[in-house]
PDB file of C-alpha atoms in Angstrom:
ATOM      1  CA  MET A   1      32.656  36.189 -79.092  1.00 44.00           C
ATOM      2  CA  HIS A   2      30.878  37.793 -81.635  1.00 46.00           C
ATOM      3  CA  GLN A   3      26.685  36.562 -81.731  1.00 47.00           C
ATOM      4  CA  PRO A   4      24.051  38.052 -83.402  1.00 46.00           C
ATOM      5  CA  GLN A   5      22.093  40.931 -82.164  1.00 49.00           C
ATOM      6  CA  GLN A   6      19.463  39.705 -80.391  1.00 54.00           C
ATOM      7  CA  GLN A   7      16.645  41.610 -79.106  1.00 55.00           C
ATOM      8  CA  VAL A   8      17.393  42.709 -74.615  1.00 55.00           C
ATOM      9  CA  PRO A   9      14.227  41.615 -72.830  1.00 56.00           C
ATOM     10  CA  ALA A  10      11.824  43.975 -71.196  1.00 46.00           C
ATOM     11  CA  LYS A  11      13.775  43.447 -67.394  1.00 58.00           C
ATOM     12  CA  SER A  12      16.099  46.270 -68.698  1.00 80.00           C
ATOM     13  CA  LEU A  13      18.918  44.058 -68.365  1.00 90.00           C
ATOM     14  CA  PRO A  14      22.492  45.111 -69.982  1.00 93.00           C
ATOM     15  CA  ARG A  15      23.380  44.065 -72.915  1.00 92.00           C
ATOM     16  CA  ARG A  16      27.335  42.897 -71.727  1.00 94.00           C
ATOM     17  CA  LEU A  17      28.470  42.741 -68.681  1.00 97.00           C
ATOM     18  CA  ALA A  18      30.999  45.206 -68.651  1.00 96.00           C
ATOM     19  CA  ARG A  19      35.064  44.629 -68.162  1.00 95.00           C
ATOM     20  CA  PRO A  20      36.826  46.585 -66.085  1.00 93.00           C
ATOM     21  CA  ASP A  21      39.700  48.301 -67.657  1.00 93.00           C
ATOM     22  CA  LEU A  22      43.089  45.573 -67.671  1.00 92.00           C
ATOM     23  CA  ARG A  23      45.369  45.224 -65.426  1.00 93.00           C
ATOM     24  CA  GLN A  24      48.517  42.830 -65.936  1.00 93.00           C
ATOM     25  CA  PRO A  25      49.879  40.726 -63.301  1.00 96.00           C
ATOM     26  CA  ASN A  26      52.382  42.356 -61.274  1.00 94.00           C
ATOM     27  CA  GLN A  27      55.676  40.346 -61.931  1.00 94.00           C
ATOM     28  CA  LYS A  28      57.549  41.688 -58.868  1.00 94.00           C
ATOM     29  CA  ILE A  29      54.420  40.158 -57.102  1.00 95.00           C
ATOM     30  CA  ILE A  30      55.138  36.527 -59.069  1.00 96.00           C
ATOM     31  CA  ALA A  31      59.013  37.041 -58.429  1.00 95.00           C
ATOM     32  CA  SER A  32      58.035  37.308 -54.791  1.00 94.00           C
ATOM     33  CA  VAL A  33      56.100  34.042 -55.228  1.00 93.00           C
ATOM     34  CA  ASN A  34      58.950  32.088 -56.931  1.00 94.00           C
ATOM     35  CA  PRO A  35      61.837  33.751 -58.075  1.00 94.00           C
ATOM     36  CA  GLU A  36      62.724  31.733 -61.032  1.00 95.00           C
ATOM     37  CA  LEU A  37      59.260  32.979 -62.490  1.00 96.00           C
ATOM     38  CA  ALA A  38      60.850  36.392 -62.291  1.00 93.00           C
ATOM     39  CA  SER A  39      61.353  36.923 -66.642  1.00 93.00           C
ATOM     40  CA  VAL A  40      58.584  34.259 -67.570  1.00 96.00           C
ATOM     41  CA  PRO A  41      55.759  35.552 -69.645  1.00 96.00           C
ATOM     42  CA  ILE A  42      52.462  35.126 -67.753  1.00 96.00           C
ATOM     43  CA  GLU A  43      50.606  33.499 -70.290  1.00 95.00           C
ATOM     44  CA  TYR A  44      53.233  30.538 -69.907  1.00 97.00           C
ATOM     45  CA  ILE A  45      52.904  30.415 -66.075  1.00 97.00           C
ATOM     46  CA  ARG A  46      49.402  30.277 -66.704  1.00 97.00           C
ATOM     47  CA  ARG A  47      49.092  27.516 -69.154  1.00 96.00           C
ATOM     48  CA  GLY A  48      51.721  25.830 -66.576  1.00 96.00           C
ATOM     49  CA  LEU A  49      49.420  26.476 -63.584  1.00 96.00           C
ATOM     50  CA  ALA A  50      46.462  24.511 -66.159  1.00 96.00           C
ATOM     51  CA  ASP A  51      49.046  21.729 -66.933  1.00 96.00           C
ATOM     52  CA  MET A  52      49.727  21.229 -63.151  1.00 95.00           C
ATOM     53  CA  GLY A  53      45.476  21.602 -62.517  1.00 96.00           C
ATOM     54  CA  ALA A  54      44.453  18.686 -62.003  1.00 95.00           C
ATOM     55  CA  ASP A  55      47.261  17.821 -59.257  1.00 95.00           C
ATOM     56  CA  LEU A  56      46.733  21.298 -57.676  1.00 96.00           C
ATOM     57  CA  CYS A  57      42.931  20.480 -57.422  1.00 96.00           C
ATOM     58  CA  HIS A  58      43.267  17.259 -55.633  1.00 94.00           C
ATOM     59  CA  ALA A  59      45.701  18.633 -52.969  1.00 93.00           C
ATOM     60  CA  ILE A  60      43.223  21.413 -52.392  1.00 95.00           C
ATOM     61  CA  ASN A  61      39.702  19.422 -51.994  1.00 94.00           C
ATOM     62  CA  ARG A  62      42.673  17.232 -49.737  1.00 91.00           C
ATOM     63  CA  VAL A  63      43.249  20.100 -47.829  1.00 91.00           C
ATOM     64  CA  ALA A  64      40.007  21.753 -47.426  1.00 92.00           C
ATOM     65  CA  PRO A  65      38.417  19.640 -44.986  1.00 90.00           C
ATOM     66  CA  MET A  66      41.164  19.847 -42.416  1.00 89.00           C
ATOM     67  CA  LEU A  67      40.227  23.910 -41.883  1.00 90.00           C
ATOM     68  CA  PRO A  68      38.723  25.432 -39.209  1.00 87.00           C
ATOM     69  CA  SER A  69      35.719  26.740 -38.748  1.00 83.00           C
ATOM     70  CA  GLN A  70      37.073  30.191 -37.999  1.00 83.00           C
ATOM     71  CA  SER A  71      39.578  31.766 -39.293  1.00 82.00           C
ATOM     72  CA  PRO A  72      42.456  31.580 -36.538  1.00 83.00           C
ATOM     73  CA  ALA A  73      43.395  34.609 -34.469  1.00 80.00           C
ATOM     74  CA  ASN A  74      47.101  34.659 -35.932  1.00 85.00           C
ATOM     75  CA  ASN A  75      45.866  34.383 -38.919  1.00 90.00           C
ATOM     76  CA  LEU A  76      47.970  30.698 -39.875  1.00 89.00           C
ATOM     77  CA  VAL A  77      46.597  27.405 -40.155  1.00 90.00           C
ATOM     78  CA  ASN A  78      48.728  24.442 -39.595  1.00 86.00           C
ATOM     79  CA  LEU A  79      48.272  21.120 -41.474  1.00 81.00           C
ATOM     80  CA  ASN A  80      48.986  17.449 -40.027  1.00 76.00           C
ATOM     81  CA  LEU A  81      50.087  15.808 -43.638  1.00 70.00           C
ATOM     82  CA  PRO A  82      51.919  12.536 -44.024  1.00 61.00           C
ATOM     83  CA  PRO A  83      55.520  13.014 -45.140  1.00 55.00           C
ATOM     84  CA  SER A  84      54.604  11.401 -48.081  1.00 53.00           C
ATOM     85  CA  SER A  85      52.555  14.553 -49.089  1.00 59.00           C
ATOM     86  CA  ASN A  86      53.602  16.340 -52.239  1.00 62.00           C
ATOM     87  CA  SER A  87      54.773  19.669 -50.614  1.00 64.00           C
ATOM     88  CA  ASN A  88      55.303  20.945 -54.770  1.00 71.00           C
ATOM     89  CA  ARG A  89      51.171  20.897 -55.432  1.00 85.00           C
ATOM     90  CA  LEU A  90      50.025  21.714 -51.648  1.00 88.00           C
ATOM     91  CA  PRO A  91      48.222  24.856 -51.443  1.00 92.00           C
ATOM     92  CA  THR A  92      50.506  27.766 -49.730  1.00 92.00           C
ATOM     93  CA  HIS A  93      47.694  30.064 -48.342  1.00 94.00           C
ATOM     94  CA  ILE A  94      44.060  30.030 -47.003  1.00 95.00           C
ATOM     95  CA  LEU A  95      41.546  32.966 -48.455  1.00 95.00           C
ATOM     96  CA  ALA A  96      39.277  33.860 -45.641  1.00 94.00           C
ATOM     97  CA  LEU A  97      36.532  35.666 -47.975  1.00 95.00           C
ATOM     98  CA  GLN A  98      33.890  37.589 -46.146  1.00 92.00           C
ATOM     99  CA  SER A  99      30.856  38.412 -47.949  1.00 91.00           C
ATOM    100  CA  THR A 100      29.942  42.257 -48.602  1.00 87.00           C
ATOM    101  CA  ARG A 101      26.466  42.015 -47.217  1.00 85.00           C
ATOM    102  CA  SER A 102      26.736  39.681 -44.001  1.00 84.00           C
ATOM    103  CA  ASP A 103      29.606  38.913 -41.480  1.00 83.00           C
ATOM    104  CA  GLN A 104      29.974  35.494 -42.796  1.00 84.00           C
ATOM    105  CA  ARG A 105      33.604  33.821 -43.752  1.00 88.00           C
ATOM    106  CA  PHE A 106      34.194  31.521 -46.219  1.00 93.00           C
ATOM    107  CA  LEU A 107      37.917  29.807 -46.057  1.00 95.00           C
ATOM    108  CA  TYR A 108      39.332  28.107 -48.996  1.00 96.00           C
ATOM    109  CA  PRO A 109      42.779  26.702 -49.510  1.00 96.00           C
ATOM    110  CA  THR A 110      44.585  27.976 -52.809  1.00 97.00           C
ATOM    111  CA  HIS A 111      47.821  28.520 -54.208  1.00 96.00           C
ATOM    112  CA  ALA A 112      49.744  31.786 -54.204  1.00 96.00           C
ATOM    113  CA  LEU A 113      51.317  31.535 -57.585  1.00 96.00           C
ATOM    114  CA  LEU A 114      47.476  31.150 -59.170  1.00 97.00           C
ATOM    115  CA  LEU A 115      46.452  34.433 -57.039  1.00 97.00           C
ATOM    116  CA  ALA A 116      49.572  36.346 -58.607  1.00 97.00           C
ATOM    117  CA  ALA A 117      48.843  35.202 -62.229  1.00 97.00           C
ATOM    118  CA  HIS A 118      45.294  35.523 -62.257  1.00 98.00           C
ATOM    119  CA  CYS A 119      43.907  37.662 -59.125  1.00 97.00           C
ATOM    120  CA  THR A 120      45.152  41.044 -59.952  1.00 96.00           C
ATOM    121  CA  GLY A 121      42.793  42.614 -57.109  1.00 94.00           C
ATOM    122  CA  VAL A 122      44.394  40.369 -54.162  1.00 94.00           C
ATOM    123  CA  PRO A 123      47.304  42.171 -52.693  1.00 92.00           C
ATOM    124  CA  PRO A 124      50.746  40.640 -52.601  1.00 92.00           C
ATOM    125  CA  VAL A 125      50.620  37.618 -49.948  1.00 92.00           C
ATOM    126  CA  PRO A 126      52.980  36.791 -47.580  1.00 90.00           C
ATOM    127  CA  VAL A 127      55.301  33.858 -48.159  1.00 85.00           C
ATOM    128  CA  LEU A 128      56.509  31.277 -45.721  1.00 80.00           C
ATOM    129  CA  PRO A 129      60.163  29.115 -46.176  1.00 74.00           C
ATOM    130  CA  ALA A 130      59.585  26.628 -48.406  1.00 69.00           C
ATOM    131  CA  GLY A 131      58.411  23.348 -46.215  1.00 68.00           C
ATOM    132  CA  SER A 132      56.505  25.212 -43.841  1.00 73.00           C
ATOM    133  CA  THR A 133      53.287  23.239 -42.762  1.00 76.00           C
ATOM    134  CA  SER A 134      51.614  26.383 -41.832  1.00 85.00           C
ATOM    135  CA  LEU A 135      49.115  28.257 -44.381  1.00 91.00           C
ATOM    136  CA  PRO A 136      48.915  31.841 -44.054  1.00 93.00           C
ATOM    137  CA  VAL A 137      45.398  33.377 -43.965  1.00 94.00           C
ATOM    138  CA  VAL A 138      44.660  36.522 -46.619  1.00 94.00           C
ATOM    139  CA  GLN A 139      41.376  38.287 -45.331  1.00 93.00           C
ATOM    140  CA  LEU A 140      39.654  39.796 -48.297  1.00 94.00           C
ATOM    141  CA  LYS A 141      35.533  41.427 -48.211  1.00 93.00           C
ATOM    142  CA  VAL A 142      34.005  40.362 -52.054  1.00 94.00           C
ATOM    143  CA  THR A 143      30.737  39.865 -52.861  1.00 89.00           C
ATOM    144  CA  SER A 144      29.608  36.153 -53.405  1.00 93.00           C
ATOM    145  CA  PRO A 145      32.576  34.250 -51.544  1.00 95.00           C
ATOM    146  CA  ASN A 146      30.692  31.022 -52.290  1.00 95.00           C
ATOM    147  CA  LEU A 147      31.513  30.901 -56.054  1.00 97.00           C
ATOM    148  CA  PHE A 148      35.141  31.069 -55.439  1.00 98.00           C
ATOM    149  CA  PRO A 149      35.672  27.616 -55.669  1.00 97.00           C
ATOM    150  CA  VAL A 150      34.007  27.531 -59.031  1.00 98.00           C
ATOM    151  CA  LEU A 151      36.289  29.799 -60.584  1.00 98.00           C
ATOM    152  CA  GLN A 152      39.439  28.574 -58.602  1.00 98.00           C
ATOM    153  CA  THR A 153      38.592  25.317 -60.316  1.00 98.00           C
ATOM    154  CA  PHE A 154      37.717  26.683 -63.957  1.00 98.00           C
ATOM    155  CA  LEU A 155      41.351  28.810 -63.926  1.00 98.00           C
ATOM    156  CA  LEU A 156      43.368  25.267 -63.072  1.00 98.00           C
ATOM    157  CA  THR A 157      41.553  23.001 -65.119  1.00 96.00           C
ATOM    158  CA  LYS A 158      40.124  25.221 -68.197  1.00 94.00           C
ATOM    159  CA  SER A 159      36.784  23.158 -67.773  1.00 93.00           C
ATOM    160  CA  TYR A 160      34.101  25.349 -69.621  1.00 92.00           C
ATOM    161  CA  GLU A 161      30.944  22.526 -68.524  1.00 93.00           C
ATOM    162  CA  ALA A 162      32.281  22.755 -64.764  1.00 94.00           C
ATOM    163  CA  LEU A 163      31.897  26.642 -64.865  1.00 96.00           C
ATOM    164  CA  ILE A 164      28.915  26.570 -66.721  1.00 96.00           C
ATOM    165  CA  SER A 165      27.813  23.747 -64.191  1.00 96.00           C
ATOM    166  CA  GLY A 166      29.204  26.280 -61.425  1.00 97.00           C
ATOM    167  CA  ILE A 167      27.213  28.976 -62.293  1.00 97.00           C
ATOM    168  CA  LEU A 168      23.651  27.769 -63.654  1.00 97.00           C
ATOM    169  CA  PRO A 169      21.840  25.033 -63.079  1.00 95.00           C
ATOM    170  CA  VAL A 170      22.569  22.519 -65.677  1.00 95.00           C
ATOM    171  CA  SER A 171      24.835  19.333 -65.384  1.00 92.00           C
ATOM    172  CA  ALA A 172      28.242  19.191 -66.510  1.00 89.00           C
ATOM    173  CA  SER A 173      27.567  15.740 -68.388  1.00 89.00           C
ATOM    174  CA  SER A 174      23.907  17.487 -69.955  1.00 88.00           C
ATOM    175  CA  LEU A 175      26.719  19.758 -71.890  1.00 87.00           C
ATOM    176  CA  GLY A 176      28.739  17.279 -73.627  1.00 80.00           C
ATOM    177  CA  SER A 177      31.995  18.694 -75.413  1.00 75.00           C
ATOM    178  CA  PHE A 178      30.683  22.150 -74.627  1.00 76.00           C
ATOM    179  CA  ALA A 179      34.351  23.835 -75.858  1.00 74.00           C
ATOM    180  CA  SER A 180      34.229  22.637 -78.642  1.00 82.00           C
ATOM    181  CA  LEU A 181      31.180  23.896 -80.287  1.00 85.00           C
ATOM    182  CA  PRO A 182      31.338  27.066 -82.328  1.00 88.00           C
ATOM    183  CA  PRO A 183      30.179  30.351 -80.223  1.00 85.00           C
ATOM    184  CA  PRO A 184      27.260  30.867 -81.807  1.00 88.00           C
ATOM    185  CA  GLN A 185      25.830  26.802 -80.910  1.00 90.00           C
ATOM    186  CA  ARG A 186      26.968  27.347 -77.480  1.00 91.00           C
ATOM    187  CA  THR A 187      24.833  29.817 -77.230  1.00 93.00           C
ATOM    188  CA  ALA A 188      21.803  28.829 -78.843  1.00 93.00           C
ATOM    189  CA  LYS A 189      22.293  25.255 -76.753  1.00 92.00           C
ATOM    190  CA  LEU A 190      22.239  26.796 -73.454  1.00 95.00           C
ATOM    191  CA  GLY A 191      19.796  29.201 -73.976  1.00 95.00           C
ATOM    192  CA  HIS A 192      17.202  26.509 -74.970  1.00 95.00           C
ATOM    193  CA  MET A 193      18.530  24.737 -71.989  1.00 95.00           C
ATOM    194  CA  LEU A 194      17.886  27.102 -69.710  1.00 97.00           C
ATOM    195  CA  TYR A 195      14.471  28.115 -71.150  1.00 96.00           C
ATOM    196  CA  GLU A 196      13.453  24.336 -70.594  1.00 95.00           C
ATOM    197  CA  LYS A 197      15.048  24.425 -67.011  1.00 95.00           C
ATOM    198  CA  SER A 198      12.801  27.487 -66.210  1.00 96.00           C
ATOM    199  CA  ARG A 199       9.715  26.167 -67.959  1.00 94.00           C
ATOM    200  CA  GLY A 200       9.315  29.250 -69.847  1.00 92.00           C
ATOM    201  CA  SER A 201       9.615  31.775 -66.087  1.00 94.00           C
ATOM    202  CA  MET A 202      10.837  34.387 -66.864  1.00 95.00           C
ATOM    203  CA  GLN A 203      11.201  34.834 -62.984  1.00 94.00           C
ATOM    204  CA  GLN A 204      13.144  31.934 -62.933  1.00 96.00           C
ATOM    205  CA  LEU A 205      15.310  33.167 -65.591  1.00 97.00           C
ATOM    206  CA  MET A 206      16.175  36.536 -64.092  1.00 96.00           C
ATOM    207  CA  ALA A 207      16.900  34.333 -60.697  1.00 97.00           C
ATOM    208  CA  TYR A 208      19.583  32.746 -63.318  1.00 98.00           C
ATOM    209  CA  SER A 209      20.969  36.158 -64.401  1.00 97.00           C
ATOM    210  CA  ASP A 210      21.483  37.367 -60.681  1.00 96.00           C
ATOM    211  CA  GLN A 211      23.970  33.940 -60.383  1.00 98.00           C
ATOM    212  CA  ILE A 212      25.571  35.033 -63.382  1.00 98.00           C
ATOM    213  CA  SER A 213      26.150  38.433 -62.335  1.00 97.00           C
ATOM    214  CA  ALA A 214      27.329  37.074 -58.678  1.00 97.00           C
ATOM    215  CA  PHE A 215      29.950  35.802 -60.677  1.00 98.00           C
ATOM    216  CA  TRP A 216      30.782  38.795 -62.440  1.00 98.00           C
ATOM    217  CA  ARG A 217      30.972  40.994 -59.863  1.00 97.00           C
ATOM    218  CA  LEU A 218      33.659  38.425 -57.954  1.00 97.00           C
ATOM    219  CA  ILE A 219      36.167  38.379 -60.579  1.00 98.00           C
ATOM    220  CA  CYS A 220      35.675  42.136 -61.118  1.00 97.00           C
ATOM    221  CA  ALA A 221      36.530  42.042 -57.092  1.00 95.00           C
ATOM    222  CA  LEU A 222      39.571  39.741 -57.513  1.00 97.00           C
ATOM    223  CA  GLY A 223      40.693  41.409 -60.494  1.00 97.00           C
ATOM    224  CA  VAL A 224      40.552  38.277 -63.205  1.00 98.00           C
ATOM    225  CA  PHE A 225      41.155  39.098 -66.548  1.00 96.00           C
ATOM    226  CA  ASP A 226      41.711  35.794 -68.061  1.00 96.00           C
ATOM    227  CA  ASN A 227      39.877  35.396 -71.694  1.00 95.00           C
ATOM    228  CA  ASP A 228      38.678  32.383 -71.103  1.00 95.00           C
ATOM    229  CA  THR A 229      36.633  33.499 -67.832  1.00 97.00           C
ATOM    230  CA  TRP A 230      35.573  36.292 -69.641  1.00 97.00           C
ATOM    231  CA  GLU A 231      34.490  34.267 -72.711  1.00 95.00           C
ATOM    232  CA  VAL A 232      32.072  31.971 -70.232  1.00 96.00           C
ATOM    233  CA  VAL A 233      30.843  34.940 -68.328  1.00 98.00           C
ATOM    234  CA  ASP A 234      29.812  36.714 -71.859  1.00 97.00           C
ATOM    235  CA  LEU A 235      28.933  33.175 -73.516  1.00 96.00           C
ATOM    236  CA  THR A 236      26.366  32.580 -70.326  1.00 97.00           C
ATOM    237  CA  TRP A 237      24.662  36.185 -70.434  1.00 97.00           C
ATOM    238  CA  ASP A 238      24.057  35.744 -73.976  1.00 96.00           C
ATOM    239  CA  ALA A 239      22.429  32.394 -73.234  1.00 96.00           C
ATOM    240  CA  VAL A 240      19.890  33.717 -70.829  1.00 97.00           C
ATOM    241  CA  LEU A 241      19.325  36.679 -72.761  1.00 96.00           C
ATOM    242  CA  GLY A 242      18.330  34.099 -75.533  1.00 95.00           C
ATOM    243  CA  ALA A 243      16.132  32.507 -73.043  1.00 96.00           C
ATOM    244  CA  MET A 244      14.447  35.242 -72.060  1.00 95.00           C
ATOM    245  CA  ASN A 245      13.514  36.171 -75.700  1.00 94.00           C
ATOM    246  CA  LEU A 246      12.688  32.717 -76.240  1.00 93.00           C
ATOM    247  CA  VAL A 247       9.386  34.103 -73.044  1.00 93.00           C
ATOM    248  CA  ILE A 248       9.067  37.185 -74.827  1.00 91.00           C
ATOM    249  CA  GLN A 249       8.630  35.146 -78.331  1.00 87.00           C
ATOM    250  CA  ASN A 250       6.056  32.576 -77.048  1.00 80.00           C
ATOM    251  CA  GLU A 251       3.829  35.398 -74.791  1.00 71.00           C
ATOM    252  CA  ASP A 252       3.742  37.046 -78.458  1.00 63.00           C
ATOM    253  CA  ALA A 253       2.953  34.430 -80.348  1.00 60.00           C
ATOM    254  CA  GLY A 254       0.168  33.050 -77.520  1.00 59.00           C
ATOM    255  CA  ARG A 255      -1.645  36.701 -77.886  1.00 58.00           C
ATOM    256  CA  GLY A 256      -1.631  36.615 -81.654  1.00 54.00           C
ATOM    257  CA  ARG A 257      -3.196  33.115 -81.495  1.00 55.00           C
ATOM    258  CA  ARG A 258      -6.219  34.647 -79.460  1.00 55.00           C
ATOM    259  CA  MET A 259      -6.839  37.662 -81.564  1.00 54.00           C
TER     260      MET A 259
END
């Protein structure tokens, strides 16, 4: 995204959140998940996942309440689903994400193909025979594991509004048809929304920047290089810097009036 250069606030935040060196998905891992996709271009696979996104998200949300509160010792979760369940859409694995800052673990249903196509930092996952009602548990330690559902939903739906509202305290409905706006208008609109939401508090805006940083650390750890995801990272970061600049400008204007 190309934005007009703006002042970086005095809190010494970076102008950009750096992207790691690009790592392409491993075609052998994709083939182990689905041999029919061994020679299919990665972008085509990702588009196919997005085309099925609504169904995959529905299946994830259906399975999530069935998960145990803790990761089982044998690293397998058995599901009790009716025969009518669409097995082609059901999650294939459970991610047990442990925070790097505590012993707390979060269990999330996911799909092996999503991990193979989008998360280059995730090692190859065990693949069970087709029709199995057991889901292998994959243990990972990451920062901000609570943000994984927000990331997963975006990778499957490409809803800018849902991702932004999952990271920042703005509702998806208030963003409107955000993705249709030119990039500079998106940044300006979101920046003003964050400024209003924070009531001009630099401390509150710093908390927003911490949340964006947490999401950034998560996608770096998982090895996500999807351009749309990084576009949202750049956009939200630019917007929060813009909101901070509004605070600085208003403080400067107030001091000028008092002189």
